[in-house]
mmCIF file of C-alpha atoms in Angstrom:
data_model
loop_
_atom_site.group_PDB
_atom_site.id
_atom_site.type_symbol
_atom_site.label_atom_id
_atom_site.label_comp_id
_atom_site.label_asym_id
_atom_site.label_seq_id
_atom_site.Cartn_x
_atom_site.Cartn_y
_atom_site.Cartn_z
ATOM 1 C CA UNK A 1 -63.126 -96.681 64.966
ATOM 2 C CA UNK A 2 -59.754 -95.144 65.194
ATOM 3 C CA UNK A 3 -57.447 -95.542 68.105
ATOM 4 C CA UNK A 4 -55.362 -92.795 68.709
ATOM 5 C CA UNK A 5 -52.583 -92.252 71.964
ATOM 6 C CA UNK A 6 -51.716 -89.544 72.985
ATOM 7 C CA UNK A 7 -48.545 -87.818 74.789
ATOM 8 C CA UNK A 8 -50.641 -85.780 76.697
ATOM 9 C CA UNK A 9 -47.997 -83.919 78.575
ATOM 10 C CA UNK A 10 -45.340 -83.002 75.549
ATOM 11 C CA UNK A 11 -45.034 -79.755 73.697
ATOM 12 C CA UNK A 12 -44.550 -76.360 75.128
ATOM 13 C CA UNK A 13 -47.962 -76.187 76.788
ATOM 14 C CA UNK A 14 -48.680 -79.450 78.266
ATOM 15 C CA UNK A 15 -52.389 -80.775 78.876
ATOM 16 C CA UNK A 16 -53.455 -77.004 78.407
ATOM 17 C CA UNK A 17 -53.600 -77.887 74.316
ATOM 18 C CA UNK A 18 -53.025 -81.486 73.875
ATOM 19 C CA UNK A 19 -56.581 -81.957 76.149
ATOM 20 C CA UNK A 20 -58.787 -79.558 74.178
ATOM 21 C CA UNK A 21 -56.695 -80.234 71.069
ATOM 22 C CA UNK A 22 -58.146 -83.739 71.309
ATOM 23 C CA UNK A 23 -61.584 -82.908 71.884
ATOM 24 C CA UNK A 24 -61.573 -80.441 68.692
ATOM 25 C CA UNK A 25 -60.698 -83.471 66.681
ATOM 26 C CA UNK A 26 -63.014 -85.873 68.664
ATOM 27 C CA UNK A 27 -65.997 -83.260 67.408
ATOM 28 C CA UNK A 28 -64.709 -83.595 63.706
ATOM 29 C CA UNK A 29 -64.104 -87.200 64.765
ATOM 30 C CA UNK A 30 -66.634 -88.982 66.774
ATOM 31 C CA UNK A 31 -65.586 -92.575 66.047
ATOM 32 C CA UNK A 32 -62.365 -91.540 67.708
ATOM 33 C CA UNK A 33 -61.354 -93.154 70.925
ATOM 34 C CA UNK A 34 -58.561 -92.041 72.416
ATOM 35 C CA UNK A 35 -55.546 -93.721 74.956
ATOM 36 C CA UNK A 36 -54.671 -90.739 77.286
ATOM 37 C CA UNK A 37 -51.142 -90.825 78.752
ATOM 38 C CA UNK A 38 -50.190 -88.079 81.159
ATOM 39 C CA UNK A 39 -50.090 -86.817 84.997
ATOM 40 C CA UNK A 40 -53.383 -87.231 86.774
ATOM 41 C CA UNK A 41 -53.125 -84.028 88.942
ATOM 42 C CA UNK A 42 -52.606 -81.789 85.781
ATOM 43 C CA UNK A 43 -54.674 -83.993 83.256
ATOM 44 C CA UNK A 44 -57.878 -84.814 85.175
ATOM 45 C CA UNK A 45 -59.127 -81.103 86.157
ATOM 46 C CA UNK A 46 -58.879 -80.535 82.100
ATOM 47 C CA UNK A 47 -60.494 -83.610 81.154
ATOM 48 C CA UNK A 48 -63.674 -83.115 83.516
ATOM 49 C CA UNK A 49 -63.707 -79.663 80.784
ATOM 50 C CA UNK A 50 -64.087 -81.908 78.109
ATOM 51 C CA UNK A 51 -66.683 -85.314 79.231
ATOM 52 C CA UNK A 52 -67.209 -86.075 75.688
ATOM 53 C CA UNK A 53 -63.444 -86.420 75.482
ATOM 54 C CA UNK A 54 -63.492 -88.010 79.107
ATOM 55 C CA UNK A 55 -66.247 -90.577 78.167
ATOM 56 C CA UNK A 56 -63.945 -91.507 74.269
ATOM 57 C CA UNK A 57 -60.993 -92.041 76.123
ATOM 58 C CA UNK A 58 -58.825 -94.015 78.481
ATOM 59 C CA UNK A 59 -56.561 -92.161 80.655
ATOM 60 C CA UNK A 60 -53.487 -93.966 81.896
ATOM 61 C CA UNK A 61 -51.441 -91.998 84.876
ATOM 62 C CA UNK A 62 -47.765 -91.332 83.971
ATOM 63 C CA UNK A 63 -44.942 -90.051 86.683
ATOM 64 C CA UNK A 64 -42.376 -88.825 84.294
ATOM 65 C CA UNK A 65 -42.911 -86.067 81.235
ATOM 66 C CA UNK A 66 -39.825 -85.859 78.557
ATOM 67 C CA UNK A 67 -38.380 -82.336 78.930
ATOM 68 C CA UNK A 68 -38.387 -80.138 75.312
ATOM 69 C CA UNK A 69 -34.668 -79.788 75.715
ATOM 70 C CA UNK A 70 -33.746 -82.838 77.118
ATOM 71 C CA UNK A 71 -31.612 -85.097 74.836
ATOM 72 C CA UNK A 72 -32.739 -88.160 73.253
ATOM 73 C CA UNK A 73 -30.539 -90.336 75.157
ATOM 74 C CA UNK A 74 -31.306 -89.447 78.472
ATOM 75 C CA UNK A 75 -34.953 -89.094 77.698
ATOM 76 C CA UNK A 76 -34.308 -92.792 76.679
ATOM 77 C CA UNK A 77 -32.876 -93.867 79.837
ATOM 78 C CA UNK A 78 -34.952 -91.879 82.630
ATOM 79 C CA UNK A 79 -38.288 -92.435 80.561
ATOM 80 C CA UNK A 80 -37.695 -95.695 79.414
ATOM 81 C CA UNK A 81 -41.360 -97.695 80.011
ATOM 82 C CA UNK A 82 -42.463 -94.718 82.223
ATOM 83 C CA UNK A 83 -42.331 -91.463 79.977
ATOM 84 C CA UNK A 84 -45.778 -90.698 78.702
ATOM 85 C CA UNK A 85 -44.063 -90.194 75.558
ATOM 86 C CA UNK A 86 -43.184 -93.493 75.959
ATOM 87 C CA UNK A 87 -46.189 -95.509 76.938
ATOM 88 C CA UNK A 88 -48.072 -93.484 74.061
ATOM 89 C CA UNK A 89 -45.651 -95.114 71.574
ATOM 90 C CA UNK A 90 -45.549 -98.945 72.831
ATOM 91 C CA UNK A 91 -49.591 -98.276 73.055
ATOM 92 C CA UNK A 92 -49.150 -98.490 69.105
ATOM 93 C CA UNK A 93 -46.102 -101.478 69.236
ATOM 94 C CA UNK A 94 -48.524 -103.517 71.805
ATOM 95 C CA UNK A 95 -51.871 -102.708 69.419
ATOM 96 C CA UNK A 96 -53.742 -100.960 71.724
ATOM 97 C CA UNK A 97 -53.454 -98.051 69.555
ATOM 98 C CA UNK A 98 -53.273 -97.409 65.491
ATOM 99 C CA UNK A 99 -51.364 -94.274 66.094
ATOM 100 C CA UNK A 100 -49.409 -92.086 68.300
ATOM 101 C CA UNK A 101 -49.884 -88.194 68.519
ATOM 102 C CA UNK A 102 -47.249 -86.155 70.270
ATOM 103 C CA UNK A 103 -46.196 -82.395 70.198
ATOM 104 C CA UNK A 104 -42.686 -83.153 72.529
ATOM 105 C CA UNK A 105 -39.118 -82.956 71.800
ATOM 106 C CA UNK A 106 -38.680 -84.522 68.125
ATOM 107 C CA UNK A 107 -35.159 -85.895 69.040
ATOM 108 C CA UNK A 108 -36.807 -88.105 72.093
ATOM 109 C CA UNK A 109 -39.519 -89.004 70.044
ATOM 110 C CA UNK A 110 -37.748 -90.565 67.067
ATOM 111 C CA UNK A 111 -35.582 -92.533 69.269
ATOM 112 C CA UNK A 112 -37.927 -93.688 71.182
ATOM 113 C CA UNK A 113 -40.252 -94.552 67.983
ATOM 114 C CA UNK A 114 -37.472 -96.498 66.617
ATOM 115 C CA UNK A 115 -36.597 -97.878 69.931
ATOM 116 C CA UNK A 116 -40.509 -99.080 70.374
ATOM 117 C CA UNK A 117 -41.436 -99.665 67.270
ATOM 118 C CA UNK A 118 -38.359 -100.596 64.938
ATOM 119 C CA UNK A 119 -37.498 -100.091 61.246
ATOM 120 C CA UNK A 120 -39.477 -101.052 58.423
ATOM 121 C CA UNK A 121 -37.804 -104.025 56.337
ATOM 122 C CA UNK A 122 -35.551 -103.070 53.591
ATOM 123 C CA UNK A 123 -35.511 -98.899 55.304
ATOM 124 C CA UNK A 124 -32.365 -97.888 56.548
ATOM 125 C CA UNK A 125 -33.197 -94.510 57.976
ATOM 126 C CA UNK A 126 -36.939 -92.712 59.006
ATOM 127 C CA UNK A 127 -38.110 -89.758 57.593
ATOM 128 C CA UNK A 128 -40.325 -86.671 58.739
ATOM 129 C CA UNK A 129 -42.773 -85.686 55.931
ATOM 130 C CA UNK A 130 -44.713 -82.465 56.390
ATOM 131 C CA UNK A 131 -47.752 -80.975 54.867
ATOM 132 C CA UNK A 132 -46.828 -77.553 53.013
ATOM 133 C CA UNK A 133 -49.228 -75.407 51.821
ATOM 134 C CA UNK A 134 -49.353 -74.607 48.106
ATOM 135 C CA UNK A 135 -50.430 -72.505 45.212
ATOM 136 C CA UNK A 136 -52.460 -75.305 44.321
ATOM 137 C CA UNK A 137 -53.720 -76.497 47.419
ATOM 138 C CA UNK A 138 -51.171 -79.020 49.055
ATOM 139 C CA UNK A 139 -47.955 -80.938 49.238
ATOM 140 C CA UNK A 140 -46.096 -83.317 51.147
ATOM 141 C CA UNK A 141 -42.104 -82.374 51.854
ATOM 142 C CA UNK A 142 -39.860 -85.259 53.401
ATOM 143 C CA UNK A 143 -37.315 -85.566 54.896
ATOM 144 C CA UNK A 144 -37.763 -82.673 57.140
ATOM 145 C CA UNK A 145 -34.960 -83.439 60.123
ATOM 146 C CA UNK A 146 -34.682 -86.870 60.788
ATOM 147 C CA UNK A 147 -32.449 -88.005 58.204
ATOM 148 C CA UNK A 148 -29.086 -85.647 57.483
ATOM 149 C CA UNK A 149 -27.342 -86.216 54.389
ATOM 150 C CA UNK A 150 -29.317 -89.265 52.848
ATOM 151 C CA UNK A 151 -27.682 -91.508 50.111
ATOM 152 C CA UNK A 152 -29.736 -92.538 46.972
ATOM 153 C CA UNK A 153 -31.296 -95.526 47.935
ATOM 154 C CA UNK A 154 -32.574 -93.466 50.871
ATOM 155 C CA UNK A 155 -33.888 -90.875 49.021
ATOM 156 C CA UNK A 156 -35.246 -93.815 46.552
ATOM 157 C CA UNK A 157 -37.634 -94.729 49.933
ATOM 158 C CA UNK A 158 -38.397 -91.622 51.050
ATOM 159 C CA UNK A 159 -39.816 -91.123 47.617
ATOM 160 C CA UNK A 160 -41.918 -94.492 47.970
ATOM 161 C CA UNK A 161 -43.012 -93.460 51.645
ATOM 162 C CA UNK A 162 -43.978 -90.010 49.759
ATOM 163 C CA UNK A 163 -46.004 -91.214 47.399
ATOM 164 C CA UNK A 164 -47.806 -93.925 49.557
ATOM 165 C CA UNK A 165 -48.767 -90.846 52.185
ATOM 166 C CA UNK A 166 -49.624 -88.466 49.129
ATOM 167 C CA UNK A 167 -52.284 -91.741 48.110
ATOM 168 C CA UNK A 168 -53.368 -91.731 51.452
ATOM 169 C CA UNK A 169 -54.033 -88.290 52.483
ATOM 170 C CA UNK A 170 -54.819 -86.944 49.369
ATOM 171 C CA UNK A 171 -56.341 -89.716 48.045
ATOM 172 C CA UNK A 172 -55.004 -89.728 44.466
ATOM 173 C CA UNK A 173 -53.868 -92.966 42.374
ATOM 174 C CA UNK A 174 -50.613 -91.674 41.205
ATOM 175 C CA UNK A 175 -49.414 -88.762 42.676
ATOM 176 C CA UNK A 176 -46.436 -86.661 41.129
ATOM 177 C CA UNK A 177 -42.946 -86.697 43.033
ATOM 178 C CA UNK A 178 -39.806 -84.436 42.431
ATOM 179 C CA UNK A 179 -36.305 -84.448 43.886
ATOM 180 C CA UNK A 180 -35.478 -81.226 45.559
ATOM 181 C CA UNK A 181 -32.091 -79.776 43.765
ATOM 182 C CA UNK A 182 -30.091 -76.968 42.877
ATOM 183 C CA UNK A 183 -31.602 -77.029 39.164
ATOM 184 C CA UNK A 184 -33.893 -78.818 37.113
ATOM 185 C CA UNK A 185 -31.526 -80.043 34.383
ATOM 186 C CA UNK A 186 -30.011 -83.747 34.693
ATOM 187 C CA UNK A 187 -26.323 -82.985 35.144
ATOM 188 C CA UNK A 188 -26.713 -80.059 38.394
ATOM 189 C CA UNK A 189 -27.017 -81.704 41.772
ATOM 190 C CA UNK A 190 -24.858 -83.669 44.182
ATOM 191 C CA UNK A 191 -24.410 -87.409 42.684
ATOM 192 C CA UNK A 192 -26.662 -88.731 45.811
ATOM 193 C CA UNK A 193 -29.081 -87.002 44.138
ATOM 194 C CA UNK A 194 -28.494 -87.854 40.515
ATOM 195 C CA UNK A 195 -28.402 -91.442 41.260
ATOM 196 C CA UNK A 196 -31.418 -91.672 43.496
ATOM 197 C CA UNK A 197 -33.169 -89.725 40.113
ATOM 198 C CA UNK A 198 -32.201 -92.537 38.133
ATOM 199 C CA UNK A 199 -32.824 -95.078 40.297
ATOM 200 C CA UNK A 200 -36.788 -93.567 40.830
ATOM 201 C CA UNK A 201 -36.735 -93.773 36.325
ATOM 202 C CA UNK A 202 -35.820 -96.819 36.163
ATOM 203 C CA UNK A 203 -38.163 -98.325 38.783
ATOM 204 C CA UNK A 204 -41.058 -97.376 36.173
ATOM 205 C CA UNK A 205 -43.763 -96.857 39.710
ATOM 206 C CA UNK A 206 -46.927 -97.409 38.820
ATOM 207 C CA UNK A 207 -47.975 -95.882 42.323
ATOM 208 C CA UNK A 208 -46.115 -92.850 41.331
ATOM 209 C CA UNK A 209 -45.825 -89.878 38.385
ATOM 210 C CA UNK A 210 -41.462 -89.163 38.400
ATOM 211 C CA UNK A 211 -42.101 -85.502 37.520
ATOM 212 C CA UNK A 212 -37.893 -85.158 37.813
ATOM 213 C CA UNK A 213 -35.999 -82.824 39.704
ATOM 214 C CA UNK A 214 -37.662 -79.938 41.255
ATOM 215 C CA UNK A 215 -36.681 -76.489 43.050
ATOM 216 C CA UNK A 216 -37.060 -74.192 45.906
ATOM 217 C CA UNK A 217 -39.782 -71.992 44.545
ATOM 218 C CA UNK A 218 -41.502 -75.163 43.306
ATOM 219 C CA UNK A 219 -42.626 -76.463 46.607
ATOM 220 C CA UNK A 220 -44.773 -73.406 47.460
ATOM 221 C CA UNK A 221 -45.966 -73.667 43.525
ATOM 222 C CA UNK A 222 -46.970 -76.687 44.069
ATOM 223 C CA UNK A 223 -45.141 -78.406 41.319
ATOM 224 C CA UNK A 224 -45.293 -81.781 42.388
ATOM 225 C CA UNK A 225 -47.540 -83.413 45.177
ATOM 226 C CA UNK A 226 -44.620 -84.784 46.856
ATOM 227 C CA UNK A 227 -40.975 -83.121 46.831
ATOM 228 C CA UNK A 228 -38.247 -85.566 48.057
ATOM 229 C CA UNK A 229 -35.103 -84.489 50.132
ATOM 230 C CA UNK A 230 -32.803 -85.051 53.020
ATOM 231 C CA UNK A 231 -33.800 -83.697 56.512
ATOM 232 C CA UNK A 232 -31.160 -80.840 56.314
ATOM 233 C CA UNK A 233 -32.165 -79.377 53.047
ATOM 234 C CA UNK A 234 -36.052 -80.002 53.903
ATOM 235 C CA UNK A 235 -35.758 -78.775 57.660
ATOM 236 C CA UNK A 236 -33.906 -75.705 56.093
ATOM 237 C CA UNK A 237 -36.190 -75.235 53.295
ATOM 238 C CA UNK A 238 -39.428 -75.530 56.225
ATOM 239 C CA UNK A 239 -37.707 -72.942 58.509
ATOM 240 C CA UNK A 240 -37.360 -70.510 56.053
ATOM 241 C CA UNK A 241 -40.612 -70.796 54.493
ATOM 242 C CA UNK A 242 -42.381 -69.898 58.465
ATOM 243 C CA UNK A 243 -39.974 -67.268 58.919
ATOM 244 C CA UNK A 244 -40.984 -65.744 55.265
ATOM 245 C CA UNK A 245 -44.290 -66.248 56.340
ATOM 246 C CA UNK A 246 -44.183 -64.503 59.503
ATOM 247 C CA UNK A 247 -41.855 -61.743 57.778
ATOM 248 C CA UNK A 248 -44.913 -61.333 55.482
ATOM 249 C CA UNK A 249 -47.159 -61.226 58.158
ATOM 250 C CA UNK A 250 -45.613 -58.734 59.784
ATOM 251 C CA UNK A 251 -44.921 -56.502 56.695
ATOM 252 C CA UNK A 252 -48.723 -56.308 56.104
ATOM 253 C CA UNK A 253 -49.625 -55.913 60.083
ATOM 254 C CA UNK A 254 -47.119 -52.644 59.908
ATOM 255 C CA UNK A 255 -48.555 -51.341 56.289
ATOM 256 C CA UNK A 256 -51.994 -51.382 57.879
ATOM 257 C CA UNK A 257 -51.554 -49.321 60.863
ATOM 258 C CA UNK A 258 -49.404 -46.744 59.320
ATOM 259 C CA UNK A 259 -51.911 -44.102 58.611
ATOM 260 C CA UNK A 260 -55.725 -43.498 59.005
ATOM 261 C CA UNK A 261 -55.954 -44.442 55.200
ATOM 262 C CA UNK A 262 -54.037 -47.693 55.299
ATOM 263 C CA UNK A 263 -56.772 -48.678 58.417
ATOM 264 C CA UNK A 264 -59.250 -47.777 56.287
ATOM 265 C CA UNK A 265 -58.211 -49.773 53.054
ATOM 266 C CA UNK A 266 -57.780 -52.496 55.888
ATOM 267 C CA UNK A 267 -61.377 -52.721 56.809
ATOM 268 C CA UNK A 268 -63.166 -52.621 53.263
ATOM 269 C CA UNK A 269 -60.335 -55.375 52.097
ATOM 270 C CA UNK A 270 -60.464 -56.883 55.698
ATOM 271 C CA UNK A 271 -61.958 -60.009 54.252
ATOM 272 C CA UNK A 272 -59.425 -60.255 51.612
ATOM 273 C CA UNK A 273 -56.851 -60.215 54.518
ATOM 274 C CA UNK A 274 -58.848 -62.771 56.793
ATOM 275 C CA UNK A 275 -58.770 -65.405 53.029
ATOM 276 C CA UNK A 276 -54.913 -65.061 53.242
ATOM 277 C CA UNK A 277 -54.586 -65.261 56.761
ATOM 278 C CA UNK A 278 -56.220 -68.866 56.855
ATOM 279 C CA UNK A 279 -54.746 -69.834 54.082
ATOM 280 C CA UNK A 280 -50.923 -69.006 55.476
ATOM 281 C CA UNK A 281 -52.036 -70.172 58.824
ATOM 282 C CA UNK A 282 -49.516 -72.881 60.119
ATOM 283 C CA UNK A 283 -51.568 -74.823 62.768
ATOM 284 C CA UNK A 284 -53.983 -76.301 59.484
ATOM 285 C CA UNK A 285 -50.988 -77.956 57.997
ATOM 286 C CA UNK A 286 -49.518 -78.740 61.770
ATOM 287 C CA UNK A 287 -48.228 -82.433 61.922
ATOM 288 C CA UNK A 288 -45.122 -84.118 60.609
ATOM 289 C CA UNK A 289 -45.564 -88.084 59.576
ATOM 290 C CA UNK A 290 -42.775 -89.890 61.068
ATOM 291 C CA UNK A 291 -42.093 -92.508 58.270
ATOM 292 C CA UNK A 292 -40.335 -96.114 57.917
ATOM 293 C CA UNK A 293 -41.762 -97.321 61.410
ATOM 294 C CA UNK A 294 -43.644 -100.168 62.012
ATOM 295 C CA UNK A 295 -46.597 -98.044 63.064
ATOM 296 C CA UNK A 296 -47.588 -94.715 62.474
ATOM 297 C CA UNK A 297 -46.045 -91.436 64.783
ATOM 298 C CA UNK A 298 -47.291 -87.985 64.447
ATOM 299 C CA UNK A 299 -45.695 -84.912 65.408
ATOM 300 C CA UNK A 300 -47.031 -81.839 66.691
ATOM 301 C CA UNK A 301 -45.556 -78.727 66.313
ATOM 302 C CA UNK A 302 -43.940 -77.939 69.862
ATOM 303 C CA UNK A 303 -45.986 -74.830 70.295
ATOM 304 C CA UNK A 304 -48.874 -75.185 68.361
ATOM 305 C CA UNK A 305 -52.355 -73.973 69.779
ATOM 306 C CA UNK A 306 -55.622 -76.333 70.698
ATOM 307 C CA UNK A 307 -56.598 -76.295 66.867
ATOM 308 C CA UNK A 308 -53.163 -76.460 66.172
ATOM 309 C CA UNK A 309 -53.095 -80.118 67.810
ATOM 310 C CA UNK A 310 -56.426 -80.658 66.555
ATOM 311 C CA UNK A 311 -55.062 -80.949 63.097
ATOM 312 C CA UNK A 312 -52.027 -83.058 63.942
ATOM 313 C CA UNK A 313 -54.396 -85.834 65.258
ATOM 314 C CA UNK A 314 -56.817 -85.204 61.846
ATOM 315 C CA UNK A 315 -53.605 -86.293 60.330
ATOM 316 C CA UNK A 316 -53.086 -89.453 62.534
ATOM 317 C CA UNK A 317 -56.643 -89.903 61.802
ATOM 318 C CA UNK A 318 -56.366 -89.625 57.880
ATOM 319 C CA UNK A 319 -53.494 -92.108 57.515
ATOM 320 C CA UNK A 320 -54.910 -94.666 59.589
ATOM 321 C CA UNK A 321 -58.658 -94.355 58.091
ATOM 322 C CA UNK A 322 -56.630 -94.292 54.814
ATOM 323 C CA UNK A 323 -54.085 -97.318 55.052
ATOM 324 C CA UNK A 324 -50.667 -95.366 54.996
ATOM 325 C CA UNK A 325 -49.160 -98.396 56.774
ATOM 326 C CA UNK A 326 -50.161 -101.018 54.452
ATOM 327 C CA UNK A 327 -49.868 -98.981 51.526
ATOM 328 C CA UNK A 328 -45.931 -98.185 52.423
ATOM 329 C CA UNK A 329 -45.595 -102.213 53.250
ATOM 330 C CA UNK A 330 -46.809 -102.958 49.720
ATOM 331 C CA UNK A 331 -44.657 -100.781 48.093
ATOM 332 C CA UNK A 332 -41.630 -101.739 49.799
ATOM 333 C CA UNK A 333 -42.223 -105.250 49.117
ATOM 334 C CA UNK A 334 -42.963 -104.453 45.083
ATOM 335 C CA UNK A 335 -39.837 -102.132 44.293
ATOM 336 C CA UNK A 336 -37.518 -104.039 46.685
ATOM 337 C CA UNK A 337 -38.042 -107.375 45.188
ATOM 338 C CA UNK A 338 -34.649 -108.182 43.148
ATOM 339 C CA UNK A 339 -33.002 -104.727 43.264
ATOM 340 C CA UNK A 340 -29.360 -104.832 44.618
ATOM 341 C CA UNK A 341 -28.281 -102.725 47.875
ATOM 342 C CA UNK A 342 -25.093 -101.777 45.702
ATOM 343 C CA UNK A 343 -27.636 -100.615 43.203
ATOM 344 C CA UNK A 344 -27.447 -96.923 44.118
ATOM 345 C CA UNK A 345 -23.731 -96.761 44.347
ATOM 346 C CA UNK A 346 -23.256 -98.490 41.245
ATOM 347 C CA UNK A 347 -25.598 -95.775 39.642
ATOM 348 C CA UNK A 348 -23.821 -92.926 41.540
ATOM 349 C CA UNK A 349 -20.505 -93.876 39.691
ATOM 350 C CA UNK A 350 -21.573 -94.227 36.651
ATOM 351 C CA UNK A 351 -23.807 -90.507 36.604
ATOM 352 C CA UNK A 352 -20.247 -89.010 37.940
ATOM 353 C CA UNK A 353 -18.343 -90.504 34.734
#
């Protein structure tokens, strides 16, 4: 059994997805049991939709909902204890939950997953690792916005989070990891980055394959299973790649109602077009990992759909089912064990000589 809470009431559309977003994954799921937080008056006509859902879950009535453009601090201080948000959080802190779903306002949620939860030992700074769809199937991308401008021992644990969430979602031994950079060769690349590359060599993982430094057009090539960067290169790097996508999408929607023809070629390639439309589909990848926590956070995409959601908690589902946690802890405690905190600063200096 899996115990997952969830913020019933964040994202753009409320209960409306996060209710029958829950029972999709309860269907793929049945040993599911869900923690429910949200308003009764919105949440129960929903739920009585869904009695499969209603009979796997415990619903717990909350007053206040955490706006999507409300900032982290005063989501902090008006929903402190009372926020759905919140309560869905501590429900993992207090154990009554293995992980926390929510689709609401990423700012609120880190602090308050920090706040609730607290720092891993020996992690300075969380990271948000995504799922991106490859050429080869798929890869995990961190940080994605939580941390700006990382140094290189934080890059050095985002790539040992990275690898311990590749092992448990994609269930390989020794995944491959590059560090996102402006060229492949040893001497390009800001000295953060240089440093945290030798500091990944010399650890010698045996948890992970250092493939070296990696580009752009690598991630969608899937290169590497897990490409390693800080949240404002990685959130950049996942805005463009939706926008290209819905460019793309739009290109092709355009082409093939331009003449009787291009309708035509449409229909006899139609299921052509319906193999690249799942595959470039954004709600089956949907789900950030919040990582460094002591407990596991998921985050929905804000305006994701019911399937959308759906695949955010099959995410929360995979990494509990699959140790993430305890993998990350062991880790941690391995390639910690004796190395300096100076250690990436004394690398940094001598890469820049």
């Amino acid at each position: 059994m899996v115990r997952i809470s969830v913020d019933v009431m964040g994202g753009d559309f409320g209960p409306s997805v996060a209710i029958p977003g829950a029972a999709k994954a309860l269907e793929r799921h049945p040993e599911i049991r869900f923690v429910l937080f949200g308003n009764a008056a919105e949440c129960e006509p929903l739920l009585a939709q869904h009695p499969k859902l209603k009979a796997a879950s415990t619903f717990h009535h909350c007053d206040i909902a955490v706006a999507m453009d409300e900032k982290p601090s005063q989501a902090l201080r008006r929903g402190r204890g009372k926020a759905s948000m919140w309560q869905a959080i501590d429900a993992v802190a207090k154990g009554d939950a293995d992980v926390a779903v929510s689709a609401g306002n990423t700012g609120a949620l880190m602090a308050m997953s920090k706040f609730c939860l607290r720092m891993m030992a020996n992690i300075e700074r969380p990271a948000i690792a995504g799922i991106w769809p490859t050429l080869k199937g798929e890869s995990i991308v961190l940080d994605i916005g939580a941390t700006i401008g990382a140094d290189a021992n934080q890059l050095f644990d985002f790539a040992l989070m990275g690898g311990a969430m590749a092992r448990a979602l994609f269930e390989i031994d020794k995944p491959t990891l590059g560090l996102l950079n402006v060229g492949v060769e040893e001497i390009k690349g800001q000295e953060e980055v240089k440093a945290a590359g030798q500091l990944i060599r010399e650890a010698n993982f045996d948890t992970i394959d250092y493939y070296g430094f990696v580009e752009g057009d690598d991630i969608g090539r899937g290169t590497v299973d897990v490409v390693v960067t800080e949240g404002f290169a990685g959130n950049i790097a996942l805005k463009a790649a939706e926008g290209t996508a819905r460019q793309i999408a739009e290109y092709l929607r355009a082409a093939m109602s331009r003449t009787w023809l291009a309708k035509l070629g449409y229909i006899l390639a139609k299921s052509a077009f319906d193999s690249v439309r799942e595959k470039m589909d954004p709600r089956k990848v949907n789900g950030g990992v919040f990582l460094g926590l002591n407990g596991i956070v998921i985050k929905s995409h804000g305006g994701t759909d019911a399937e959308g959601f759906a695949a955010a908690v099959d995410v929360g589902y995979d990494m509990v089912r699959n140790g993430l946690k305890d993998k990350i802890e062991r880790d941690l405690q391995k390639y910690h064990a004796g190395r300096p905190v100076e250690g990436a600063q004394s690398v940094s200096d001598e890469v820049s000589k």
